[in-house]
PDB file of N, CA and C in Angstrom:
ATOM      1  N   LEU A   1     -11.399 100.853  61.889  1.00  0.00           N
ATOM      2  CA  LEU A   1     -11.188 100.728  60.460  1.00  0.00           C
ATOM      3  C   LEU A   1      -9.978 101.571  60.081  1.00  0.00           C
ATOM      4  N   LEU A   2      -9.072 100.983  59.335  1.00  0.00           N
ATOM      5  CA  LEU A   2      -7.887 101.690  58.850  1.00  0.00           C
ATOM      6  C   LEU A   2      -7.907 101.690  57.336  1.00  0.00           C
ATOM      7  N   VAL A   3      -7.854 102.857  56.751  1.00  0.00           N
ATOM      8  CA  VAL A   3      -7.810 102.993  55.302  1.00  0.00           C
ATOM      9  C   VAL A   3      -6.420 103.465  54.927  1.00  0.00           C
ATOM     10  N   ARG A   4      -5.787 102.767  54.012  1.00  0.00           N
ATOM     11  CA  ARG A   4      -4.426 103.101  53.592  1.00  0.00           C
ATOM     12  C   ARG A   4      -4.466 103.698  52.194  1.00  0.00           C
ATOM     13  N   VAL A   5      -4.008 104.930  52.057  1.00  0.00           N
ATOM     14  CA  VAL A   5      -3.966 105.613  50.770  1.00  0.00           C
ATOM     15  C   VAL A   5      -2.549 105.487  50.232  1.00  0.00           C
ATOM     16  N   SER A   6      -2.426 104.954  49.034  1.00  0.00           N
ATOM     17  CA  SER A   6      -1.080 104.827  48.474  1.00  0.00           C
ATOM     18  C   SER A   6      -0.974 105.383  47.061  1.00  0.00           C
ATOM     19  N   MET A   7      -2.053 105.844  46.508  1.00  0.00           N
ATOM     20  CA  MET A   7      -2.035 106.442  45.169  1.00  0.00           C
ATOM     21  C   MET A   7      -2.875 107.713  45.190  1.00  0.00           C
ATOM     22  N   CYS A   8      -2.589 108.588  44.277  1.00  0.00           N
ATOM     23  CA  CYS A   8      -3.393 109.791  44.131  1.00  0.00           C
ATOM     24  C   CYS A   8      -4.780 109.395  43.636  1.00  0.00           C
ATOM     25  N   LEU A   9      -5.808 110.095  44.069  1.00  0.00           N
ATOM     26  CA  LEU A   9      -7.174 109.698  43.769  1.00  0.00           C
ATOM     27  C   LEU A   9      -7.506 109.643  42.287  1.00  0.00           C
ATOM     28  N   LEU A  10      -6.935 110.497  41.497  1.00  0.00           N
ATOM     29  CA  LEU A  10      -7.308 110.537  40.086  1.00  0.00           C
ATOM     30  C   LEU A  10      -6.359 109.750  39.189  1.00  0.00           C
ATOM     31  N   HIS A  11      -5.431 109.016  39.768  1.00  0.00           N
ATOM     32  CA  HIS A  11      -4.527 108.220  38.952  1.00  0.00           C
ATOM     33  C   HIS A  11      -5.343 107.172  38.184  1.00  0.00           C
ATOM     34  N   SER A  12      -5.294 107.215  36.886  1.00  0.00           N
ATOM     35  CA  SER A  12      -6.012 106.288  35.993  1.00  0.00           C
ATOM     36  C   SER A  12      -7.527 106.365  36.132  1.00  0.00           C
ATOM     37  N   PHE A  13      -8.067 107.467  36.652  1.00  0.00           N
ATOM     38  CA  PHE A  13      -9.515 107.582  36.843  1.00  0.00           C
ATOM     39  C   PHE A  13     -10.267 107.445  35.526  1.00  0.00           C
ATOM     40  N   ALA A  14      -9.825 108.183  34.515  1.00  0.00           N
ATOM     41  CA  ALA A  14     -10.542 108.163  33.236  1.00  0.00           C
ATOM     42  C   ALA A  14     -10.545 106.775  32.616  1.00  0.00           C
ATOM     43  N   GLN A  15      -9.429 106.042  32.763  1.00  0.00           N
ATOM     44  CA  GLN A  15      -9.355 104.711  32.181  1.00  0.00           C
ATOM     45  C   GLN A  15     -10.217 103.713  32.941  1.00  0.00           C
ATOM     46  N   VAL A  16     -10.376 103.902  34.240  1.00  0.00           N
ATOM     47  CA  VAL A  16     -11.117 102.941  35.059  1.00  0.00           C
ATOM     48  C   VAL A  16     -12.615 103.260  35.079  1.00  0.00           C
ATOM     49  N   PHE A  17     -12.960 104.507  35.358  1.00  0.00           N
ATOM     50  CA  PHE A  17     -14.365 104.868  35.537  1.00  0.00           C
ATOM     51  C   PHE A  17     -14.954 105.629  34.354  1.00  0.00           C
ATOM     52  N   GLY A  18     -14.124 106.357  33.641  1.00  0.00           N
ATOM     53  CA  GLY A  18     -14.604 107.210  32.563  1.00  0.00           C
ATOM     54  C   GLY A  18     -14.736 108.644  33.037  1.00  0.00           C
ATOM     55  N   GLU A  19     -14.389 109.586  32.173  1.00  0.00           N
ATOM     56  CA  GLU A  19     -14.406 111.004  32.549  1.00  0.00           C
ATOM     57  C   GLU A  19     -15.800 111.510  32.912  1.00  0.00           C
ATOM     58  N   GLN A  20     -16.835 110.878  32.395  1.00  0.00           N
ATOM     59  CA  GLN A  20     -18.191 111.331  32.674  1.00  0.00           C
ATOM     60  C   GLN A  20     -18.557 111.168  34.148  1.00  0.00           C
ATOM     61  N   GLU A  21     -17.820 110.336  34.878  1.00  0.00           N
ATOM     62  CA  GLU A  21     -18.105 110.108  36.297  1.00  0.00           C
ATOM     63  C   GLU A  21     -17.455 111.142  37.219  1.00  0.00           C
ATOM     64  N   LEU A  22     -16.531 111.946  36.691  1.00  0.00           N
ATOM     65  CA  LEU A  22     -15.768 112.875  37.523  1.00  0.00           C
ATOM     66  C   LEU A  22     -16.625 113.877  38.301  1.00  0.00           C
ATOM     67  N   PRO A  23     -17.668 114.493  37.723  1.00  0.00           N
ATOM     68  CA  PRO A  23     -18.462 115.447  38.511  1.00  0.00           C
ATOM     69  C   PRO A  23     -19.110 114.830  39.759  1.00  0.00           C
ATOM     70  N   ASP A  24     -19.414 113.541  39.724  1.00  0.00           N
ATOM     71  CA  ASP A  24     -20.021 112.877  40.881  1.00  0.00           C
ATOM     72  C   ASP A  24     -18.985 112.366  41.874  1.00  0.00           C
ATOM     73  N   PHE A  25     -17.720 112.338  41.467  1.00  0.00           N
ATOM     74  CA  PHE A  25     -16.670 111.726  42.272  1.00  0.00           C
ATOM     75  C   PHE A  25     -16.340 112.527  43.526  1.00  0.00           C
ATOM     76  N   TRP A  26     -16.083 113.842  43.392  1.00  0.00           N
ATOM     77  CA  TRP A  26     -15.637 114.643  44.534  1.00  0.00           C
ATOM     78  C   TRP A  26     -16.650 114.716  45.662  1.00  0.00           C
ATOM     79  N   PRO A  27     -17.941 114.913  45.370  1.00  0.00           N
ATOM     80  CA  PRO A  27     -18.904 114.904  46.488  1.00  0.00           C
ATOM     81  C   PRO A  27     -18.902 113.567  47.239  1.00  0.00           C
ATOM     82  N   LEU A  28     -18.750 112.469  46.517  1.00  0.00           N
ATOM     83  CA  LEU A  28     -18.694 111.159  47.174  1.00  0.00           C
ATOM     84  C   LEU A  28     -17.466 111.025  48.064  1.00  0.00           C
ATOM     85  N   VAL A  29     -16.326 111.493  47.578  1.00  0.00           N
ATOM     86  CA  VAL A  29     -15.091 111.404  48.356  1.00  0.00           C
ATOM     87  C   VAL A  29     -15.177 112.267  49.604  1.00  0.00           C
ATOM     88  N   ARG A  30     -15.675 113.484  49.466  1.00  0.00           N
ATOM     89  CA  ARG A  30     -15.799 114.375  50.628  1.00  0.00           C
ATOM     90  C   ARG A  30     -16.769 113.808  51.665  1.00  0.00           C
ATOM     91  N   ARG A  31     -17.878 113.242  51.206  1.00  0.00           N
ATOM     92  CA  ARG A  31     -18.843 112.641  52.130  1.00  0.00           C
ATOM     93  C   ARG A  31     -18.234 111.428  52.827  1.00  0.00           C
ATOM     94  N   MET A  32     -17.498 110.616  52.063  1.00  0.00           N
ATOM     95  CA  MET A  32     -16.838 109.455  52.655  1.00  0.00           C
ATOM     96  C   MET A  32     -15.870 109.894  53.750  1.00  0.00           C
ATOM     97  N   GLY A  33     -15.082 110.922  53.476  1.00  0.00           N
ATOM     98  CA  GLY A  33     -14.140 111.426  54.465  1.00  0.00           C
ATOM     99  C   GLY A  33     -14.823 111.921  55.719  1.00  0.00           C
ATOM    100  N   ALA A  34     -15.917 112.648  55.554  1.00  0.00           N
ATOM    101  CA  ALA A  34     -16.653 113.166  56.712  1.00  0.00           C
ATOM    102  C   ALA A  34     -17.263 112.040  57.533  1.00  0.00           C
ATOM    103  N   GLU A  35     -17.785 111.024  56.856  1.00  0.00           N
ATOM    104  CA  GLU A  35     -18.410 109.903  57.561  1.00  0.00           C
ATOM    105  C   GLU A  35     -17.391 109.009  58.256  1.00  0.00           C
ATOM    106  N   MET A  36     -16.187 108.947  57.714  1.00  0.00           N
ATOM    107  CA  MET A  36     -15.161 108.068  58.279  1.00  0.00           C
ATOM    108  C   MET A  36     -14.483 108.668  59.500  1.00  0.00           C
ATOM    109  N   GLN A  37     -14.410 109.976  59.591  1.00  0.00           N
ATOM    110  CA  GLN A  37     -13.618 110.634  60.629  1.00  0.00           C
ATOM    111  C   GLN A  37     -13.861 110.093  62.039  1.00  0.00           C
ATOM    112  N   PRO A  38     -15.104 109.925  62.502  1.00  0.00           N
ATOM    113  CA  PRO A  38     -15.261 109.480  63.886  1.00  0.00           C
ATOM    114  C   PRO A  38     -14.918 108.012  64.120  1.00  0.00           C
ATOM    115  N   GLN A  39     -14.925 107.198  63.078  1.00  0.00           N
ATOM    116  CA  GLN A  39     -14.773 105.764  63.299  1.00  0.00           C
ATOM    117  C   GLN A  39     -13.625 105.123  62.533  1.00  0.00           C
ATOM    118  N   ALA A  40     -12.824 105.908  61.856  1.00  0.00           N
ATOM    119  CA  ALA A  40     -11.760 105.322  61.044  1.00  0.00           C
ATOM    120  C   ALA A  40     -10.519 106.196  61.076  1.00  0.00           C
ATOM    121  N   THR A  41      -9.412 105.595  60.735  1.00  0.00           N
ATOM    122  CA  THR A  41      -8.156 106.319  60.587  1.00  0.00           C
ATOM    123  C   THR A  41      -7.700 106.145  59.152  1.00  0.00           C
ATOM    124  N   ILE A  42      -7.322 107.232  58.544  1.00  0.00           N
ATOM    125  CA  ILE A  42      -6.825 107.182  57.172  1.00  0.00           C
ATOM    126  C   ILE A  42      -5.344 107.493  57.231  1.00  0.00           C
ATOM    127  N   SER A  43      -4.550 106.648  56.598  1.00  0.00           N
ATOM    128  CA  SER A  43      -3.111 106.904  56.549  1.00  0.00           C
ATOM    129  C   SER A  43      -2.650 106.877  55.103  1.00  0.00           C
ATOM    130  N   ALA A  44      -1.523 107.496  54.854  1.00  0.00           N
ATOM    131  CA  ALA A  44      -0.950 107.553  53.512  1.00  0.00           C
ATOM    132  C   ALA A  44       0.482 107.046  53.562  1.00  0.00           C
ATOM    133  N   ALA A  45       0.840 106.240  52.571  1.00  0.00           N
ATOM    134  CA  ALA A  45       2.184 105.678  52.499  1.00  0.00           C
ATOM    135  C   ALA A  45       3.188 106.691  51.972  1.00  0.00           C
ATOM    136  N   ALA A  46       2.722 107.680  51.238  1.00  0.00           N
ATOM    137  CA  ALA A  46       3.613 108.693  50.661  1.00  0.00           C
ATOM    138  C   ALA A  46       3.113 110.084  51.051  1.00  0.00           C
ATOM    139  N   ARG A  47       4.046 110.956  51.324  1.00  0.00           N
ATOM    140  CA  ARG A  47       3.697 112.318  51.723  1.00  0.00           C
ATOM    141  C   ARG A  47       2.874 113.016  50.646  1.00  0.00           C
ATOM    142  N   ILE A  48       3.226 112.787  49.382  1.00  0.00           N
ATOM    143  CA  ILE A  48       2.497 113.460  48.302  1.00  0.00           C
ATOM    144  C   ILE A  48       1.049 112.982  48.235  1.00  0.00           C
ATOM    145  N   SER A  49       0.809 111.695  48.506  1.00  0.00           N
ATOM    146  CA  SER A  49      -0.571 111.192  48.523  1.00  0.00           C
ATOM    147  C   SER A  49      -1.373 111.863  49.629  1.00  0.00           C
ATOM    148  N   ALA A  50      -0.766 112.037  50.787  1.00  0.00           N
ATOM    149  CA  ALA A  50      -1.440 112.701  51.906  1.00  0.00           C
ATOM    150  C   ALA A  50      -1.777 114.148  51.561  1.00  0.00           C
ATOM    151  N   GLU A  51      -0.826 114.856  50.981  1.00  0.00           N
ATOM    152  CA  GLU A  51      -1.046 116.268  50.654  1.00  0.00           C
ATOM    153  C   GLU A  51      -2.071 116.437  49.544  1.00  0.00           C
ATOM    154  N   ILE A  52      -2.018 115.571  48.536  1.00  0.00           N
ATOM    155  CA  ILE A  52      -2.980 115.679  47.438  1.00  0.00           C
ATOM    156  C   ILE A  52      -4.385 115.365  47.927  1.00  0.00           C
ATOM    157  N   LEU A  53      -4.537 114.349  48.776  1.00  0.00           N
ATOM    158  CA  LEU A  53      -5.857 114.021  49.314  1.00  0.00           C
ATOM    159  C   LEU A  53      -6.406 115.183  50.142  1.00  0.00           C
ATOM    160  N   HIS A  54      -5.537 115.826  50.908  1.00  0.00           N
ATOM    161  CA  HIS A  54      -5.968 116.989  51.687  1.00  0.00           C
ATOM    162  C   HIS A  54      -6.389 118.132  50.771  1.00  0.00           C
ATOM    163  N   PHE A  55      -5.603 118.396  49.746  1.00  0.00           N
ATOM    164  CA  PHE A  55      -5.900 119.486  48.820  1.00  0.00           C
ATOM    165  C   PHE A  55      -7.180 119.207  48.034  1.00  0.00           C
ATOM    166  N   GLN A  56      -7.321 117.969  47.528  1.00  0.00           N
ATOM    167  CA  GLN A  56      -8.445 117.651  46.656  1.00  0.00           C
ATOM    168  C   GLN A  56      -9.758 117.433  47.402  1.00  0.00           C
ATOM    169  N   ALA A  57      -9.683 116.803  48.577  1.00  0.00           N
ATOM    170  CA  ALA A  57     -10.925 116.379  49.232  1.00  0.00           C
ATOM    171  C   ALA A  57     -11.069 116.866  50.667  1.00  0.00           C
ATOM    172  N   SER A  58     -10.161 117.702  51.132  1.00  0.00           N
ATOM    173  CA  SER A  58     -10.187 118.211  52.508  1.00  0.00           C
ATOM    174  C   SER A  58     -10.143 117.094  53.550  1.00  0.00           C
ATOM    175  N   ILE A  59      -9.494 115.993  53.212  1.00  0.00           N
ATOM    176  CA  ILE A  59      -9.297 114.885  54.137  1.00  0.00           C
ATOM    177  C   ILE A  59      -7.818 114.873  54.498  1.00  0.00           C
ATOM    178  N   ARG A  60      -7.493 114.886  55.783  1.00  0.00           N
ATOM    179  CA  ARG A  60      -6.093 114.937  56.216  1.00  0.00           C
ATOM    180  C   ARG A  60      -5.673 113.565  56.751  1.00  0.00           C
ATOM    181  N   PRO A  61      -5.095 112.707  55.891  1.00  0.00           N
ATOM    182  CA  PRO A  61      -4.641 111.405  56.385  1.00  0.00           C
ATOM    183  C   PRO A  61      -3.325 111.539  57.143  1.00  0.00           C
ATOM    184  N   LEU A  62      -3.072 110.604  58.041  1.00  0.00           N
ATOM    185  CA  LEU A  62      -1.786 110.545  58.722  1.00  0.00           C
ATOM    186  C   LEU A  62      -0.732 110.062  57.731  1.00  0.00           C
ATOM    187  N   TYR A  63       0.428 110.654  57.764  1.00  0.00           N
ATOM    188  CA  TYR A  63       1.528 110.187  56.916  1.00  0.00           C
ATOM    189  C   TYR A  63       2.294 109.134  57.701  1.00  0.00           C
ATOM    190  N   VAL A  64       2.204 107.890  57.253  1.00  0.00           N
ATOM    191  CA  VAL A  64       2.876 106.772  57.899  1.00  0.00           C
ATOM    192  C   VAL A  64       3.670 106.035  56.834  1.00  0.00           C
ATOM    193  N   PRO A  65       4.953 106.354  56.690  1.00  0.00           N
ATOM    194  CA  PRO A  65       5.732 105.692  55.643  1.00  0.00           C
ATOM    195  C   PRO A  65       5.894 104.201  55.925  1.00  0.00           C
ATOM    196  N   ALA A  66       5.927 103.435  54.878  1.00  0.00           N
ATOM    197  CA  ALA A  66       6.070 101.978  54.998  1.00  0.00           C
ATOM    198  C   ALA A  66       7.556 101.625  55.062  1.00  0.00           C
ATOM    199  N   LEU A  67       8.148 101.772  56.229  1.00  0.00           N
ATOM    200  CA  LEU A  67       9.577 101.522  56.384  1.00  0.00           C
ATOM    201  C   LEU A  67       9.898 100.116  56.874  1.00  0.00           C
ATOM    202  N   SER A  68       8.962  99.486  57.534  1.00  0.00           N
ATOM    203  CA  SER A  68       9.137  98.133  58.090  1.00  0.00           C
ATOM    204  C   SER A  68      10.302  98.059  59.074  1.00  0.00           C
ATOM    205  N   LEU A  69      10.554  99.126  59.777  1.00  0.00           N
ATOM    206  CA  LEU A  69      11.656  99.133  60.740  1.00  0.00           C
ATOM    207  C   LEU A  69      11.413  98.155  61.881  1.00  0.00           C
ATOM    208  N   HIS A  70      10.160  97.842  62.151  1.00  0.00           N
ATOM    209  CA  HIS A  70       9.834  96.944  63.258  1.00  0.00           C
ATOM    210  C   HIS A  70      10.305  95.511  63.007  1.00  0.00           C
ATOM    211  N   VAL A  71      10.633  95.171  61.789  1.00  0.00           N
ATOM    212  CA  VAL A  71      11.081  93.810  61.490  1.00  0.00           C
ATOM    213  C   VAL A  71      12.576  93.726  61.201  1.00  0.00           C
ATOM    214  N   SER A  72      13.283  94.825  61.307  1.00  0.00           N
ATOM    215  CA  SER A  72      14.689  94.848  60.886  1.00  0.00           C
ATOM    216  C   SER A  72      15.584  93.891  61.670  1.00  0.00           C
ATOM    217  N   GLN A  73      15.294  93.641  62.934  1.00  0.00           N
ATOM    218  CA  GLN A  73      16.145  92.745  63.722  1.00  0.00           C
ATOM    219  C   GLN A  73      15.749  91.276  63.568  1.00  0.00           C
ATOM    220  N   THR A  74      14.467  91.020  63.350  1.00  0.00           N
ATOM    221  CA  THR A  74      14.015  89.625  63.273  1.00  0.00           C
ATOM    222  C   THR A  74      13.971  89.080  61.854  1.00  0.00           C
ATOM    223  N   ALA A  75      13.904  89.941  60.872  1.00  0.00           N
ATOM    224  CA  ALA A  75      13.832  89.489  59.485  1.00  0.00           C
ATOM    225  C   ALA A  75      14.903  90.203  58.667  1.00  0.00           C
ATOM    226  N   LYS A  76      16.140  89.985  59.046  1.00  0.00           N
ATOM    227  CA  LYS A  76      17.264  90.644  58.393  1.00  0.00           C
ATOM    228  C   LYS A  76      17.324  90.265  56.913  1.00  0.00           C
ATOM    229  N   TYR A  77      17.527  91.249  56.055  1.00  0.00           N
ATOM    230  CA  TYR A  77      17.648  91.000  54.626  1.00  0.00           C
ATOM    231  C   TYR A  77      19.056  90.503  54.339  1.00  0.00           C
ATOM    232  N   SER A  78      19.145  89.279  53.881  1.00  0.00           N
ATOM    233  CA  SER A  78      20.459  88.722  53.545  1.00  0.00           C
ATOM    234  C   SER A  78      20.321  87.860  52.288  1.00  0.00           C
ATOM    235  N   PRO A  79      20.500  88.486  51.134  1.00  0.00           N
ATOM    236  CA  PRO A  79      20.333  87.755  49.877  1.00  0.00           C
ATOM    237  C   PRO A  79      21.400  86.675  49.711  1.00  0.00           C
ATOM    238  N   THR A  80      21.002  85.602  49.036  1.00  0.00           N
ATOM    239  CA  THR A  80      21.956  84.517  48.779  1.00  0.00           C
ATOM    240  C   THR A  80      22.566  84.626  47.396  1.00  0.00           C
ATOM    241  N   SER A  81      22.040  85.533  46.570  1.00  0.00           N
ATOM    242  CA  SER A  81      22.627  85.756  45.238  1.00  0.00           C
ATOM    243  C   SER A  81      22.385  87.203  44.841  1.00  0.00           C
ATOM    244  N   SER A  82      22.989  87.590  43.757  1.00  0.00           N
ATOM    245  CA  SER A  82      22.813  88.960  43.276  1.00  0.00           C
ATOM    246  C   SER A  82      21.730  89.024  42.195  1.00  0.00           C
ATOM    247  N   ASP A  83      21.019  87.929  41.953  1.00  0.00           N
ATOM    248  CA  ASP A  83      19.950  87.917  40.947  1.00  0.00           C
ATOM    249  C   ASP A  83      18.759  88.725  41.447  1.00  0.00           C
ATOM    250  N   VAL A  84      18.190  89.518  40.552  1.00  0.00           N
ATOM    251  CA  VAL A  84      17.004  90.295  40.888  1.00  0.00           C
ATOM    252  C   VAL A  84      16.003  90.196  39.744  1.00  0.00           C
ATOM    253  N   LEU A  85      14.748  90.410  40.049  1.00  0.00           N
ATOM    254  CA  LEU A  85      13.683  90.423  39.062  1.00  0.00           C
ATOM    255  C   LEU A  85      13.122  91.835  39.008  1.00  0.00           C
ATOM    256  N   LEU A  86      13.124  92.442  37.831  1.00  0.00           N
ATOM    257  CA  LEU A  86      12.590  93.787  37.648  1.00  0.00           C
ATOM    258  C   LEU A  86      11.509  93.751  36.581  1.00  0.00           C
ATOM    259  N   PHE A  87      10.592  94.691  36.646  1.00  0.00           N
ATOM    260  CA  PHE A  87       9.582  94.833  35.615  1.00  0.00           C
ATOM    261  C   PHE A  87       9.376  96.317  35.350  1.00  0.00           C
ATOM    262  N   ARG A  88       8.906  96.639  34.155  1.00  0.00           N
ATOM    263  CA  ARG A  88       8.671  98.034  33.788  1.00  0.00           C
ATOM    264  C   ARG A  88       7.241  98.408  34.143  1.00  0.00           C
ATOM    265  N   PHE A  89       7.056  99.619  34.611  1.00  0.00           N
ATOM    266  CA  PHE A  89       5.733 100.088  34.946  1.00  0.00           C
ATOM    267  C   PHE A  89       5.692 101.601  34.825  1.00  0.00           C
ATOM    268  N   ARG A  90       4.492 102.125  34.736  1.00  0.00           N
ATOM    269  CA  ARG A  90       4.310 103.579  34.624  1.00  0.00           C
ATOM    270  C   ARG A  90       3.482 104.071  35.800  1.00  0.00           C
ATOM    271  N   LEU A  91       4.100 104.153  36.932  1.00  0.00           N
ATOM    272  CA  LEU A  91       3.416 104.626  38.129  1.00  0.00           C
ATOM    273  C   LEU A  91       4.160 105.822  38.707  1.00  0.00           C
ATOM    274  N   PRO A  92       3.464 106.674  39.437  1.00  0.00           N
ATOM    275  CA  PRO A  92       4.135 107.831  40.028  1.00  0.00           C
ATOM    276  C   PRO A  92       5.244 107.447  41.000  1.00  0.00           C
ATOM    277  N   GLY A  93       5.204 106.251  41.551  1.00  0.00           N
ATOM    278  CA  GLY A  93       6.208 105.828  42.514  1.00  0.00           C
ATOM    279  C   GLY A  93       7.498 105.340  41.894  1.00  0.00           C
ATOM    280  N   ALA A  94       7.613 105.382  40.579  1.00  0.00           N
ATOM    281  CA  ALA A  94       8.792 104.846  39.902  1.00  0.00           C
ATOM    282  C   ALA A  94      10.106 105.449  40.404  1.00  0.00           C
ATOM    283  N   PRO A  95      10.240 106.756  40.542  1.00  0.00           N
ATOM    284  CA  PRO A  95      11.528 107.296  41.009  1.00  0.00           C
ATOM    285  C   PRO A  95      11.927 106.771  42.392  1.00  0.00           C
ATOM    286  N   GLY A  96      10.978 106.665  43.294  1.00  0.00           N
ATOM    287  CA  GLY A  96      11.285 106.126  44.624  1.00  0.00           C
ATOM    288  C   GLY A  96      11.672 104.660  44.563  1.00  0.00           C
ATOM    289  N   PHE A  97      10.970 103.899  43.747  1.00  0.00           N
ATOM    290  CA  PHE A  97      11.279 102.476  43.579  1.00  0.00           C
ATOM    291  C   PHE A  97      12.684 102.298  43.010  1.00  0.00           C
ATOM    292  N   ILE A  98      13.011 103.085  42.014  1.00  0.00           N
ATOM    293  CA  ILE A  98      14.340 103.006  41.405  1.00  0.00           C
ATOM    294  C   ILE A  98      15.411 103.365  42.423  1.00  0.00           C
ATOM    295  N   ARG A  99      15.155 104.369  43.257  1.00  0.00           N
ATOM    296  CA  ARG A  99      16.126 104.766  44.284  1.00  0.00           C
ATOM    297  C   ARG A  99      16.340 103.643  45.293  1.00  0.00           C
ATOM    298  N   VAL A 100      15.276 102.963  45.685  1.00  0.00           N
ATOM    299  CA  VAL A 100      15.408 101.840  46.623  1.00  0.00           C
ATOM    300  C   VAL A 100      16.249 100.732  45.997  1.00  0.00           C
ATOM    301  N   ILE A 101      16.012 100.428  44.734  1.00  0.00           N
ATOM    302  CA  ILE A 101      16.806  99.406  44.037  1.00  0.00           C
ATOM    303  C   ILE A 101      18.277  99.810  44.010  1.00  0.00           C
ATOM    304  N   GLN A 102      18.552 101.079  43.738  1.00  0.00           N
ATOM    305  CA  GLN A 102      19.939 101.557  43.729  1.00  0.00           C
ATOM    306  C   GLN A 102      20.573 101.412  45.108  1.00  0.00           C
ATOM    307  N   MET A 103      19.838 101.750  46.155  1.00  0.00           N
ATOM    308  CA  MET A 103      20.370 101.640  47.515  1.00  0.00           C
ATOM    309  C   MET A 103      20.646 100.184  47.881  1.00  0.00           C
ATOM    310  N   LEU A 104      19.742  99.273  47.507  1.00  0.00           N
ATOM    311  CA  LEU A 104      19.956  97.852  47.779  1.00  0.00           C
ATOM    312  C   LEU A 104      21.163  97.318  47.015  1.00  0.00           C
ATOM    313  N   THR A 105      21.328  97.774  45.791  1.00  0.00           N
ATOM    314  CA  THR A 105      22.476  97.359  44.985  1.00  0.00           C
ATOM    315  C   THR A 105      23.778  97.833  45.620  1.00  0.00           C
ATOM    316  N   GLU A 106      23.806  99.093  46.049  1.00  0.00           N
ATOM    317  CA  GLU A 106      25.005  99.635  46.699  1.00  0.00           C
ATOM    318  C   GLU A 106      25.313  98.875  47.991  1.00  0.00           C
ATOM    319  N   GLU A 107      24.278  98.573  48.772  1.00  0.00           N
ATOM    320  CA  GLU A 107      24.474  97.842  50.014  1.00  0.00           C
ATOM    321  C   GLU A 107      24.996  96.441  49.759  1.00  0.00           C
ATOM    322  N   ALA A 108      24.439  95.797  48.733  1.00  0.00           N
ATOM    323  CA  ALA A 108      24.884  94.433  48.394  1.00  0.00           C
ATOM    324  C   ALA A 108      26.343  94.446  47.952  1.00  0.00           C
ATOM    325  N   ARG A 109      26.705  95.410  47.125  1.00  0.00           N
ATOM    326  CA  ARG A 109      28.105  95.487  46.654  1.00  0.00           C
ATOM    327  C   ARG A 109      29.055  95.775  47.820  1.00  0.00           C
ATOM    328  N   ALA A 110      28.635  96.635  48.733  1.00  0.00           N
ATOM    329  CA  ALA A 110      29.479  96.956  49.881  1.00  0.00           C
ATOM    330  C   ALA A 110      29.655  95.744  50.795  1.00  0.00           C
ATOM    331  N   SER A 111      28.669  94.830  50.773  1.00  0.00           N
ATOM    332  CA  SER A 111      28.740  93.609  51.580  1.00  0.00           C
ATOM    333  C   SER A 111      29.458  92.479  50.868  1.00  0.00           C
ATOM    334  N   GLY A 112      29.921  92.730  49.640  1.00  0.00           N
ATOM    335  CA  GLY A 112      30.655  91.716  48.905  1.00  0.00           C
ATOM    336  C   GLY A 112      29.798  90.827  48.015  1.00  0.00           C
ATOM    337  N   VAL A 113      28.520  91.134  47.870  1.00  0.00           N
ATOM    338  CA  VAL A 113      27.667  90.345  46.971  1.00  0.00           C
ATOM    339  C   VAL A 113      27.937  90.829  45.546  1.00  0.00           C
ATOM    340  N   PRO A 114      28.316  89.925  44.645  1.00  0.00           N
ATOM    341  CA  PRO A 114      28.639  90.362  43.267  1.00  0.00           C
ATOM    342  C   PRO A 114      27.429  90.820  42.498  1.00  0.00           C
TER     343      PRO A 114
END
């Protein structure tokens, strides 16, 4: 079993579950972590998610960034136009997402894509 952590545990907790559930939440998370250790691997897509999970619940997930380097030779990114679709969101990953968009834009311009 592989569990992938990509968000901090309390992100939107109050809106989804309600604040009254918080006292019961941490014991459940700690028990889940203890029960999973012998039969599961927990990984985190972001270093901060891994560190926060360790700090909050004493669970140490592996940090495995989602780089997709294994597909770089067989699935080369080669856009046919400079059109892009963007949407606004309020997530902790926004700065990283914006940086990736900037890097793709710079790469496209350097390759001659208008």
